[in-house]
Coordinates of C-alpha atoms and ligand atoms in Angstrom, one line a residue:
X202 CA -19.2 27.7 56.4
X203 CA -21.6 25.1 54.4
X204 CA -20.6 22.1 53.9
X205 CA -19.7 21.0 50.1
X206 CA -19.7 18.5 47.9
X207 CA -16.5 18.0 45.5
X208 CA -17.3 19.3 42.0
X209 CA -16.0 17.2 38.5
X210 CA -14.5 20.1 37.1
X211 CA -17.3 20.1 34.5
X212 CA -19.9 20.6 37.5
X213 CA -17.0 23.7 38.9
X214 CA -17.3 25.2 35.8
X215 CA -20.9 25.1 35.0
X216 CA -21.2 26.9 38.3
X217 CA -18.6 29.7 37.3
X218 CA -20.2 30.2 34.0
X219 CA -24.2 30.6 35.7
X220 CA -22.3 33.2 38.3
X221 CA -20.0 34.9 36.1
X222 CA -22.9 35.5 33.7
X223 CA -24.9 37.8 36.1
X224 CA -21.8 40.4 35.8
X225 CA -22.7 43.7 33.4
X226 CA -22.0 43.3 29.8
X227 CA -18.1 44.8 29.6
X228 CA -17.9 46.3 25.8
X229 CA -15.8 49.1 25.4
X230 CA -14.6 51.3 22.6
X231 CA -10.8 51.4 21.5
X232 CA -8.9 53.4 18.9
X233 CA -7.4 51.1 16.5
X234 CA -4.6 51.7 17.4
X235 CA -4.8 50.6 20.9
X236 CA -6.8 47.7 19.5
X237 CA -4.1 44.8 19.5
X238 CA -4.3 42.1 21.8
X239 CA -8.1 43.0 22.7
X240 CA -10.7 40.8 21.9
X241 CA -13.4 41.8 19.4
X242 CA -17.1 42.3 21.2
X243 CA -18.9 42.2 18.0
X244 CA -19.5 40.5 14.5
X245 CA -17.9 42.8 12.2
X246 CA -20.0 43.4 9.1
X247 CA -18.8 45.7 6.4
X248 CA -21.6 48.1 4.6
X249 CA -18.8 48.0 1.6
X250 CA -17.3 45.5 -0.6
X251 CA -13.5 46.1 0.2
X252 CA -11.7 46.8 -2.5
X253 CA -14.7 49.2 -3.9
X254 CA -12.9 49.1 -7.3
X255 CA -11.4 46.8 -9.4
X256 CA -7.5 47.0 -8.8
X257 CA -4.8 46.0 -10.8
X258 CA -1.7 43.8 -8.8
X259 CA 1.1 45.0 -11.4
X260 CA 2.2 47.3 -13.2
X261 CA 1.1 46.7 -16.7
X262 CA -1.8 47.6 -19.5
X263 CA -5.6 46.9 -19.0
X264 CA -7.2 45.1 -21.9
X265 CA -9.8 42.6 -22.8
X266 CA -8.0 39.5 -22.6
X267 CA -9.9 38.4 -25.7
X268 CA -7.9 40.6 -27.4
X269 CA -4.9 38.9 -26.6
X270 CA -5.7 35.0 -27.3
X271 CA -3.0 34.2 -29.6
X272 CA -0.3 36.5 -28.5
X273 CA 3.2 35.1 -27.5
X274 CA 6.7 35.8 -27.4
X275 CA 7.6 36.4 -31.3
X276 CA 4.1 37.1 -32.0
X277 CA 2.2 39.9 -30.4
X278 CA -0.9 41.7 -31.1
X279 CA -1.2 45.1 -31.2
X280 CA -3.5 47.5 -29.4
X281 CA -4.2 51.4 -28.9
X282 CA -3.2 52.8 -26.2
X283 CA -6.0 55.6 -24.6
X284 CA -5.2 56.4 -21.4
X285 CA -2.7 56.4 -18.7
X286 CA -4.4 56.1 -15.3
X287 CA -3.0 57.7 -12.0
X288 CA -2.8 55.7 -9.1
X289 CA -5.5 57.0 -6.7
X290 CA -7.4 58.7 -9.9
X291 CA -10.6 57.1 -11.0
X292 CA -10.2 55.6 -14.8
X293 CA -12.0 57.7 -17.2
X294 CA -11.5 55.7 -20.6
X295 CA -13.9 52.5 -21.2
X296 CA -11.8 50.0 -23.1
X297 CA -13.0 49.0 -26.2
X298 CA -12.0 45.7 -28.4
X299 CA -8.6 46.7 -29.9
X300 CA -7.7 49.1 -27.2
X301 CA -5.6 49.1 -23.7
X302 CA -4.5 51.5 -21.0
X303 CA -1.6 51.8 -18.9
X304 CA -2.4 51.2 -14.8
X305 CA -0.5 51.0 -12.4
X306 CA 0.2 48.5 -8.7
X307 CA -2.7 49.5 -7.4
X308 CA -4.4 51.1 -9.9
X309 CA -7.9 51.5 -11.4
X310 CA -8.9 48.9 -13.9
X311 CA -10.8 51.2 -16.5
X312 CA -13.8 49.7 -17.5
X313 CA -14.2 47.1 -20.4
X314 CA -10.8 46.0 -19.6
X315 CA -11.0 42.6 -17.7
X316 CA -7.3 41.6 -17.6
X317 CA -3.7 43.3 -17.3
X318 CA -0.2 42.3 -18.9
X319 CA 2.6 43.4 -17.2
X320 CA 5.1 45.8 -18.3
X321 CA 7.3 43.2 -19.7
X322 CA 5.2 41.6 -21.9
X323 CA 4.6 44.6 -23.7
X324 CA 6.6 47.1 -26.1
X325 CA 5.4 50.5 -26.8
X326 CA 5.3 50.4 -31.1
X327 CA 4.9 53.6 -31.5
X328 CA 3.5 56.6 -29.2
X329 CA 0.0 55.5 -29.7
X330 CA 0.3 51.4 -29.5
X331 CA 1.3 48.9 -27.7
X332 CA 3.2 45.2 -28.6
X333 CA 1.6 42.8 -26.1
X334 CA 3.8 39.7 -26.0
X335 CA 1.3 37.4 -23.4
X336 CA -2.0 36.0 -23.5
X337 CA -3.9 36.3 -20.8
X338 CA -6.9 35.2 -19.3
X339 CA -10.1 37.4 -17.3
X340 CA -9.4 37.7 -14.3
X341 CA -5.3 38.0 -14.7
X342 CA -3.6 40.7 -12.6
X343 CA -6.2 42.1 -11.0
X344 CA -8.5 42.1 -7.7
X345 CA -12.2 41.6 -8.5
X346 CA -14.6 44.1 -6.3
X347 CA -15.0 42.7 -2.7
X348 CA -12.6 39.9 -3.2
X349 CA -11.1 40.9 -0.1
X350 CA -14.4 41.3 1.7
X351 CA -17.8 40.7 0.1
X352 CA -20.7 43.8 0.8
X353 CA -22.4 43.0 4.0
X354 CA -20.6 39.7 4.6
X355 CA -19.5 39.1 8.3
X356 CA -15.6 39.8 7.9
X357 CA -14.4 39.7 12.0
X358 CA -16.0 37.7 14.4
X359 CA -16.9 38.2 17.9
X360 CA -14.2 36.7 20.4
X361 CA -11.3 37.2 17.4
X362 CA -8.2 37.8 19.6
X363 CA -6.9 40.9 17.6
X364 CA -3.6 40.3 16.1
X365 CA -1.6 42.5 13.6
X366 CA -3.4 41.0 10.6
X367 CA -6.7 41.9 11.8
X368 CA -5.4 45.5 12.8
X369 CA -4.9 45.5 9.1
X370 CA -8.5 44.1 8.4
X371 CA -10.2 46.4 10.5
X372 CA -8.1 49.4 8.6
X373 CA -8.9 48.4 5.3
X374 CA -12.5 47.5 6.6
X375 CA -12.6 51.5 7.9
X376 CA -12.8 50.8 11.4
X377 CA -11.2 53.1 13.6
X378 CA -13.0 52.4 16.5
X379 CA -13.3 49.3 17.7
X380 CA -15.7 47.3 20.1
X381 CA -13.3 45.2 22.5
X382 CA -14.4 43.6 25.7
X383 CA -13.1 45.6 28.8
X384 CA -10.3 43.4 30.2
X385 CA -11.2 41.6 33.6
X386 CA -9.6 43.1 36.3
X387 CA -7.6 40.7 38.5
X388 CA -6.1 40.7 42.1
X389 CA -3.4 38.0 42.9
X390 CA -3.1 37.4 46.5
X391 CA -0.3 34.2 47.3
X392 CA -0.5 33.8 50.8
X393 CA 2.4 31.7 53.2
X394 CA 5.1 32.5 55.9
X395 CA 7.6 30.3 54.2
X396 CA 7.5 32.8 50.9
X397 CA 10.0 35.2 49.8
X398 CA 10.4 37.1 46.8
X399 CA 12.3 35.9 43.6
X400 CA 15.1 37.6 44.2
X401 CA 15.9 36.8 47.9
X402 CA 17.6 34.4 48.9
X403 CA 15.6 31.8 51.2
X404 CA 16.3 31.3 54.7
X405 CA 16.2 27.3 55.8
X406 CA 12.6 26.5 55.9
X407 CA 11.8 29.5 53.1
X408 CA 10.6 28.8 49.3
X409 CA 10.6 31.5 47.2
X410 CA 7.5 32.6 46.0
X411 CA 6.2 31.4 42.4
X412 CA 2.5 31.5 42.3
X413 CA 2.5 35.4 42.3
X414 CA 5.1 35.5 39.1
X415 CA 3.2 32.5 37.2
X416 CA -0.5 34.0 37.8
X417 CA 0.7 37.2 36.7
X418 CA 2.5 35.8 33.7
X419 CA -0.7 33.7 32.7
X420 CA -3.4 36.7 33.4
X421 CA -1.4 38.8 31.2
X422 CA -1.2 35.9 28.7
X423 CA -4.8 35.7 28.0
X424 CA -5.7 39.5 28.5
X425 CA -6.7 39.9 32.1
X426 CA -5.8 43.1 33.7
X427 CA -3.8 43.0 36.7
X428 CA -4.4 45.2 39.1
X429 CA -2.7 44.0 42.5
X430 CA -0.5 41.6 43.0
X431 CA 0.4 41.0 47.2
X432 CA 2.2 38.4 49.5
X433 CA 0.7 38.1 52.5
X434 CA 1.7 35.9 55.8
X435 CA -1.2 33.4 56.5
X436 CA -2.9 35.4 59.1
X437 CA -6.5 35.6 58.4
X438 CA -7.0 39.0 59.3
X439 CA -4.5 40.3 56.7
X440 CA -6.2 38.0 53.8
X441 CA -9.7 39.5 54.7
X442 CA -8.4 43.0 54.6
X443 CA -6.4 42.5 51.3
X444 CA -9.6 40.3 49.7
X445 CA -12.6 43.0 50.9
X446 CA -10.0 45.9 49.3
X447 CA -9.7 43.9 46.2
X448 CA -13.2 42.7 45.6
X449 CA -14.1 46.3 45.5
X450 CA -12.3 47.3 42.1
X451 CA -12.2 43.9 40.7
X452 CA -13.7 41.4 38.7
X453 CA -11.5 38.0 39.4
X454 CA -10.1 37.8 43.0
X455 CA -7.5 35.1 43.1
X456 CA -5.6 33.9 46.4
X457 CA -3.0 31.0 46.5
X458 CA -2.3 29.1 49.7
X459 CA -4.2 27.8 52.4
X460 CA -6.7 26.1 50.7
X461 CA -6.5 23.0 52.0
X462 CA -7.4 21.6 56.2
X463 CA -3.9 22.8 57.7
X464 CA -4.4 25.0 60.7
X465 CA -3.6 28.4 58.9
X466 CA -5.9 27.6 55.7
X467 CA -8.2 30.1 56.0
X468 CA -8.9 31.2 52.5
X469 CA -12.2 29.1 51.9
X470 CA -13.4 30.6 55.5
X471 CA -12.6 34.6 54.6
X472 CA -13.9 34.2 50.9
X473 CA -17.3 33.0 52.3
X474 CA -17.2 35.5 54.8
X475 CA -17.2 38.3 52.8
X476 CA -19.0 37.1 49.6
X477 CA -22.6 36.9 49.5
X478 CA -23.8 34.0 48.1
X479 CA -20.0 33.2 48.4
X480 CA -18.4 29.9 48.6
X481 CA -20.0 27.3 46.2
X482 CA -17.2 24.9 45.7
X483 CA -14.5 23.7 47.8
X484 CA -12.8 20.3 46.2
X485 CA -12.9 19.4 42.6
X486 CA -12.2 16.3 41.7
X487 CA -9.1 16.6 40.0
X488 CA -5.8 15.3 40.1
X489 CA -3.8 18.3 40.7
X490 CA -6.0 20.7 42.2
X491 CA -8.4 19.0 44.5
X492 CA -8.6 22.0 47.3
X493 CA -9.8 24.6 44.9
X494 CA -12.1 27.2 46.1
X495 CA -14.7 28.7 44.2
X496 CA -17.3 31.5 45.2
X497 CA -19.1 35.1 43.6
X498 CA -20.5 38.4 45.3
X499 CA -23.6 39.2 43.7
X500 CA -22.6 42.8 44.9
X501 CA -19.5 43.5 43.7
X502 CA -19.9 40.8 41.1
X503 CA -17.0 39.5 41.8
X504 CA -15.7 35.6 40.7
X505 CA -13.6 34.0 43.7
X506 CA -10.6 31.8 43.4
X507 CA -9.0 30.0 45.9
X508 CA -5.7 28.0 44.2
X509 CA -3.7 25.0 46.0
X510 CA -0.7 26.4 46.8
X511 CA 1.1 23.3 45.1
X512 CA 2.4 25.6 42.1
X513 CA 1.5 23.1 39.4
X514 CA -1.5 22.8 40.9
X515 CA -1.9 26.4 40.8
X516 CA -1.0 26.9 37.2
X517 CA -3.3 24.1 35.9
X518 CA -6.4 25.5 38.1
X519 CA -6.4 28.4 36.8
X520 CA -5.6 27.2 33.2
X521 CA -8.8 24.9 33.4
X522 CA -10.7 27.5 35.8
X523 CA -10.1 30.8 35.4
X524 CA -8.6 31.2 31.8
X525 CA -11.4 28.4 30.2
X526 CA -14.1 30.8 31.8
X527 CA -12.8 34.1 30.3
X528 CA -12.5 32.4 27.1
X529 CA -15.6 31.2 27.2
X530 CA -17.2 35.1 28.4
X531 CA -15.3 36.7 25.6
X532 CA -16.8 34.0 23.0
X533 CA -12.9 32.9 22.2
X534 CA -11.7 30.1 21.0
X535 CA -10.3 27.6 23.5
X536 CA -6.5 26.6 23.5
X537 CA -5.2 24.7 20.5
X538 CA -5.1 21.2 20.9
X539 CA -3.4 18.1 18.4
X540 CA -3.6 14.8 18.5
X541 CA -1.2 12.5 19.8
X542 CA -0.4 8.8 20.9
X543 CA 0.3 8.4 24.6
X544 CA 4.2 6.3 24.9
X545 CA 3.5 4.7 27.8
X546 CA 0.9 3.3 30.0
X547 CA -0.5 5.9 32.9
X548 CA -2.5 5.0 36.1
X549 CA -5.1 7.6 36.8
X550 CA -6.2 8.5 40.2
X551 CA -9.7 6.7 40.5
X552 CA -12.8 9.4 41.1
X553 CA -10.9 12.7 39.6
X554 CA -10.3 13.8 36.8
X555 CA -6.5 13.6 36.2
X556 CA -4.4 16.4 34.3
X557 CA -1.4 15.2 32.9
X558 CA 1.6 16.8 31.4
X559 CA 3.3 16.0 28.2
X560 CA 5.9 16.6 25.6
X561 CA 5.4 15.5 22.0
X562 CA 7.9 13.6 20.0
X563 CA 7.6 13.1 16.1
X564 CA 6.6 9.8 15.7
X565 CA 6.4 8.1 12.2
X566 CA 2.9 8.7 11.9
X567 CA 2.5 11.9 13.8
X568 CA 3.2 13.1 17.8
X569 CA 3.8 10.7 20.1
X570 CA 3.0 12.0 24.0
X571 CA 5.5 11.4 26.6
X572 CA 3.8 11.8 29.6
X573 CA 5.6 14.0 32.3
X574 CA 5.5 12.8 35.7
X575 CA 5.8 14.8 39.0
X576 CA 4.4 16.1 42.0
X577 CA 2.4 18.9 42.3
X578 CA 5.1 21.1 44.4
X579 CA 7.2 20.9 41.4
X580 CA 7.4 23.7 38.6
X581 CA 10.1 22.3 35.8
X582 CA 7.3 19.7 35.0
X583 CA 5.3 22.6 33.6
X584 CA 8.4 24.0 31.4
X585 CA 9.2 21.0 30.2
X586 CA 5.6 20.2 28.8
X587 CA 4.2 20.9 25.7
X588 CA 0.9 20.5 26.8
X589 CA -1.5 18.1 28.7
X590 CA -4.4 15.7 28.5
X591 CA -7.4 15.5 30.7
X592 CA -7.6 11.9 31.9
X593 CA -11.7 11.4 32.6
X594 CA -12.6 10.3 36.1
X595 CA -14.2 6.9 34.7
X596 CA -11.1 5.7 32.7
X597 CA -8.8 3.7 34.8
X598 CA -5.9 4.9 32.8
X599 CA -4.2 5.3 29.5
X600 CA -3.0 2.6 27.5
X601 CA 0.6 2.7 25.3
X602 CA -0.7 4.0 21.9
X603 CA -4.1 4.8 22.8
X604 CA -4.8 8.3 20.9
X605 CA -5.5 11.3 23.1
X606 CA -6.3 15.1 22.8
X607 CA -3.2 17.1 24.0
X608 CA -4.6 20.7 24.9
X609 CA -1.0 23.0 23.8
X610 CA 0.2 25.8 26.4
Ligands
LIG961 N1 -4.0 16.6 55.1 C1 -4.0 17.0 53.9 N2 -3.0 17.8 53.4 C2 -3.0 18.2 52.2 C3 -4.0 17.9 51.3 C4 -5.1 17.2 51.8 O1 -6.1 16.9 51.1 N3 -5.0 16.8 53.1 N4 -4.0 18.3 50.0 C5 -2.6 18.5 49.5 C6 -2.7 19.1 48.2 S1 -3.2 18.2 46.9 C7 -2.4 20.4 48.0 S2 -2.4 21.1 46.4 C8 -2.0 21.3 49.0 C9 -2.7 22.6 49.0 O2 -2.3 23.3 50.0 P1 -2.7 24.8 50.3 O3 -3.5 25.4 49.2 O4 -3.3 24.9 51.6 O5 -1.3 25.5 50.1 P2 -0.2 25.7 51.2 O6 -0.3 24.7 52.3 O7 -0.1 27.1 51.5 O8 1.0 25.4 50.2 C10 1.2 24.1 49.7 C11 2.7 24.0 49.1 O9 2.8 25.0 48.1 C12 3.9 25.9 48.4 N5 3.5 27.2 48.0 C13 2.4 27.9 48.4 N6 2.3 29.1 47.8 C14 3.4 29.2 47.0 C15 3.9 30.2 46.2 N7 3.2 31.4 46.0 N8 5.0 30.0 45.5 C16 5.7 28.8 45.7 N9 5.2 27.8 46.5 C17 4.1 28.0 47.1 C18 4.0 25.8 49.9 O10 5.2 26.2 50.3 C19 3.7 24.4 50.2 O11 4.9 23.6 49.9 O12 -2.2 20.7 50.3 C20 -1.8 19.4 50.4 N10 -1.9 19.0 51.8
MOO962 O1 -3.9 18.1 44.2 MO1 -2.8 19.2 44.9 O2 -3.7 20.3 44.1 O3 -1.7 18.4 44.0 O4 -1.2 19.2 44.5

């Protein structure tokens, strides 16, 4: 085992980012229609201006609005009608000054015609013309050629999380099949004697197990695919079997427990052992979450995570860790953030980074944060926060009122 410096956590994930950049590029095609939730691989650039044709958003009569300047309620003006277009039929009749033709939601603005009165403005005079009751102006009623999406204009961008609206872009766009990144495959492995499932009922001494349930939740949050989840006792044989298994179909391997200097923390020992270059980080300075491991197999190309056990400590690690690199691989934004006012002083631990947990309150000129304090072992400070601030290393503290970023879960 070498022996490592602690990482700031911008140091832990500059290191993730080098390794987790030597894995394969991961594009994969999807139907459409198994396209939500995936994250778009490519810049989307449409070879057509989307509508193609100029459509009409009522149901009414295409005419030059020139022709209509003047026309109101008791006095209308009176055009031919020459054609009444089908929806999904081209518009045969060019529009001349004087004329007008019915259309249809939907339908084909004939040409010449640059505006369309609805229905109700208008009064049919006799079988040939029209009483239009409403001036209008060019551009009324209608959607102008690629004023949805402009001809070769970059319309979806690379890392766009796909949600229902864009399953409608990429429909009316003609895309069918669509580039996605493949999903990272992730093993969760929470190790400990004293854990028993969720639904058992602990024996004195037991905890039951919440690591396995939160990294699950979160993986399938941000799109990870999870693979294996398992439970083991801390014996170090059992971790090294159920890590070498995993490593071999997966792309994240992620163990809780036994990261720290207690006599059955073996996690940082096993991962180096079967990673090659393996461990390169064991401590970041951060307040929770200073025994994190961190390591890669160049074979298997495989990113390593050991998690304190602590299960706030857990959550926020991988948060910060594991979910900031994915994002970052798959070009996505990161998390949402707004701007608050911290309520109350805080003391930050001195040389780390410290992560702390808020809730927002209105205030009269915007959020105010109230900080959320707790220990690490403790889960209800998670639920109860909005979100959280990262507290730099240098800063002794925050100040009542001082403005901060609050990253939202
Ligand atoms: N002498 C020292 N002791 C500890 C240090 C230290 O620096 N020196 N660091 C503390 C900090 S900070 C943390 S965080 C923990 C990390 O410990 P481990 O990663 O080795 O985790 P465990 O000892 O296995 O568990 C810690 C704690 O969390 C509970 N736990 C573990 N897994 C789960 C789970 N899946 N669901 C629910 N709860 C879980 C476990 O029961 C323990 O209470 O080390 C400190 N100690
Ligand atoms: O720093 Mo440990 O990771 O709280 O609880």
């Amino acid at each position: 085992m070498k022996l490592l410096t602690v990482d700031t956590v911008s140091e832990a994930r500059e290191k993730l980012l080098i390794a987790a950049q030597q894995k394969k590029k991961q594009i994969e095609f999807v139907e459409l229609e198994e396209a939500m939730d995936r994250v778009l691989a490519s810049d989307l650039v449409s070879p057509e201006p989307i509508p193609s044709f100029r459509r009409s958003t009522v149901d009414g009569y295409a005419v030059r609005a020139a022709d209509t300047q003047g026309a109101g309620e008791s006095i209308p003006v009176f055009l031919e009608i020459i054609e009444r277009i089908e929806i999904g039929t081209p518009a045969v009749r060019m529009v001349q000054p004087g004329q007008c033709s019915y259309v249809p939601t939907g339908g084909m603005i004939p040409e010449g015609a640059d505006a369309v009165v609805m229905v109700e403005y208008c009064e049919a005079f006799d079988t040939r013309s029209m009483a239009v009751y409403d001036a209008v102006s060019p551009g009324r009623n209608l959607i102008r050629i690629g004023e949805d999406i402009q001809e070769e204009s970059l319309f979806l961008k690379k890392g766009t999380r796909l949600r229902p609206q864009e399953i409608g872009v990429l429909a009316s766009a003609g895309v069918h099949t669509v580039p996605v990144y493949r999903p990272w495959k992730i093993a969760i492995i929470s190790t400990g004697d004293e854990l028993v499932p969720a639904d058992q009922k602990p024996m004195p001494g037991q905890v039951r197990d919440i690591n396995t349930y939160v990294l699950d939740a979160m993986s399938r949050k941000y799109g990870f695919e999870v693979v294996s989840k398992q439970v083991l006792q801390d014996q170090r044989n059992l971790l090294e079997k159920a890590v070498d298994s995993a490593m071999k179909t997966c792309d994240m391997v992620v163990v809780s427990g036994g990261s720290s200097q207690g006599e059955k923390d073996h996690t940082a020992d096993v991962l180096d052992q079967l990673a090659d270059p393996g461990v390169f980080t064991h401590g970041i300075a951060l307040k929770p979450g200073k025994p994190t491991i961190l390591g890669y197999d160049t074979l298997s190309e495989t990113i390593l995570m050991g998690l304190p056990g602590h299960p706030a400590a857990a959550m926020i690690v991988f948060e910060l860790l594991a979910v900031w690199l994915y994002l970052q691989l798959t070009h996505q934004p990161a998390p949402a953030y707004t701007t608050a006012v911290v309520e109350t002083n805080v003391a930050s631990a001195p040389g780390k980074e410290t992560c702390l947990l808020v809730e927002l309150v209105d205030g009269d000129d915007g959020y105010i944060a109230r900080p959320i304090f707790g220990k690490s072992g403790l889960m209800t400070t998670l639920s109860r926060a909005w979100g959280y601030t990262l507290i730099d290393m240098n800063k002794e503290g925050l100040k009542a009122g001082e403005p901060i970023q609050v990253i939202l879960f």
